Amino acid sequence: MQRISKKTFGKLEDGTEVTEFTLRNAKGMTVRAIDYGGILTAVETPDRTGMAANITLHRDSLDDYLKGHPYFGCIVGRFANRIAGGKFSLDGKEYALATNDGPNHLHGGKRGFDKHVWKAEAAEKADSASITFRRVSPDGEEGYPGNLTVTVVYSLTDDNELRMDYTAETDKPTVLNLTNHAYWNLAGAGNGDVLGHELMIQADRYLPVDETLIPLGEPKLVADTPMDFNQPTKIGARIAQVEGGYDHCYVLTREKPEGLGLCARVVEPKSGRTMEIHTTQPAVQFYSGNFLHGSVSGGGVDYKKHFGFCLETQHYPDSPNKPDYPTTVLRPGQVYRHTTVHRFGVIE
Ligand code: GLA
């Protein structure tokens, strides 16, 4: 079988060509991604009757992506989530970042990793296919110190796993928090809201936030609150009790501190599609698509509120300003490594 193909997706204003890569596996799964932002444009999986659908929110052309979208499927960097006031200090030096979310810095700033063309290369193995994205983020980009060399590999295996391996190195001390911002709707992108999806997040604690979504401090127990997803629960079951909807960082309860650990499981009862996430990251941001309001479309459908959800595996938001949180500092000579695996399936 042919596992890899590629085609021109479009051209940027300056003439740079953007390529879309397609990965296929032996089980009928397809993953597509473009070298602009490493955006996942499609994840097609069969439902319980064998009918395939694209289950990640997407736009239909490069022009549409360039017009704007709320981080659909992209690589987020240098720092996923928020840094309070766009400021932090490291080794006694103050750094000022772009503020692009009210008073705060969000998802890498005005032109984050989602808005750059990456060097991309596809490769095939006996039981998988992958795309390797590479980019050097120059010293000072969006205010961050150090030349940062980043590699992100998306692999599709014959076990129906979409695996994302991140590595990075710097030549000056810096901070780093990489993730992917895919929005999921296991019933198919555009096929209604996700409130009926049953979600399990393996987390006993989460980070309460202020009105600008900056964590207040210590993680709090989810027990006896609408934040508790330890038992599979419909996303919509208690969402009305959470002001603004879910947009919170969950601290993962890990059996072992190292290696891949279970993060979340999602079941969409009508299609039967399931997704299980394993990660090496300490936390996951669960976002219930609260800011979607019908102004961005894909496949001819306007994505309305809660039409997709995100599970962004990452370090805690605002870590650079919170010395008690697990560190997000990367120093010369160290290698940043992070792996997140999405395993897709169906239930009867
Ligand atoms: C993340 C944030 C949300 C929102 C989305 C993009 O999930 O936590 O608050 O910014 O990205 O719209």
CSV table of C-alpha atoms and ligand atoms in Angstrom, one decimal, residues 70-71 81-82 101 106-107 181 183 213 247 285 287 291 310 312, ligand 1:
chain,number,residue,atom,x,y,z
A,70,PRO,CA,-8.7,29.7,16.5
A,71,TYR,CA,-5.6,27.5,16.3
A,81,ASN,CA,-1.5,28.8,26.9
A,82,ARG,CA,-1.1,32.0,28.8
A,101,ASP,CA,-5.1,37.9,24.7
A,106,LEU,CA,-1.3,33.4,24.5
A,107,HIS,CA,-0.1,30.5,22.4
A,181,HIS,CA,-4.3,22.5,19.4
A,183,TYR,CA,-10.3,20.4,17.9
A,213,LEU,CA,-7.8,32.6,32.6
A,247,ASP,CA,-11.1,26.1,29.6
A,285,GLN,CA,-5.9,21.9,28.9
A,287,TYR,CA,-11.2,23.5,26.3
A,291,PHE,CA,-15.2,30.9,21.8
A,310,CYS,CA,-9.5,20.4,22.6
A,312,GLU,CA,-4.0,20.2,24.7
B,1,GLA,C1,-6.9,27.6,24.3
B,1,GLA,C2,-7.2,28.6,25.3
B,1,GLA,C3,-8.6,29.1,25.1
B,1,GLA,C4,-8.7,29.7,23.7
B,1,GLA,C5,-8.3,28.7,22.7
B,1,GLA,C6,-8.3,29.3,21.3
B,1,GLA,O1,-7.6,26.4,24.4
B,1,GLA,O2,-7.1,28.0,26.6
B,1,GLA,O3,-8.9,30.1,26.1
B,1,GLA,O4,-7.8,30.7,23.6
B,1,GLA,O5,-7.1,28.2,23.0
B,1,GLA,O6,-9.5,30.0,21.0
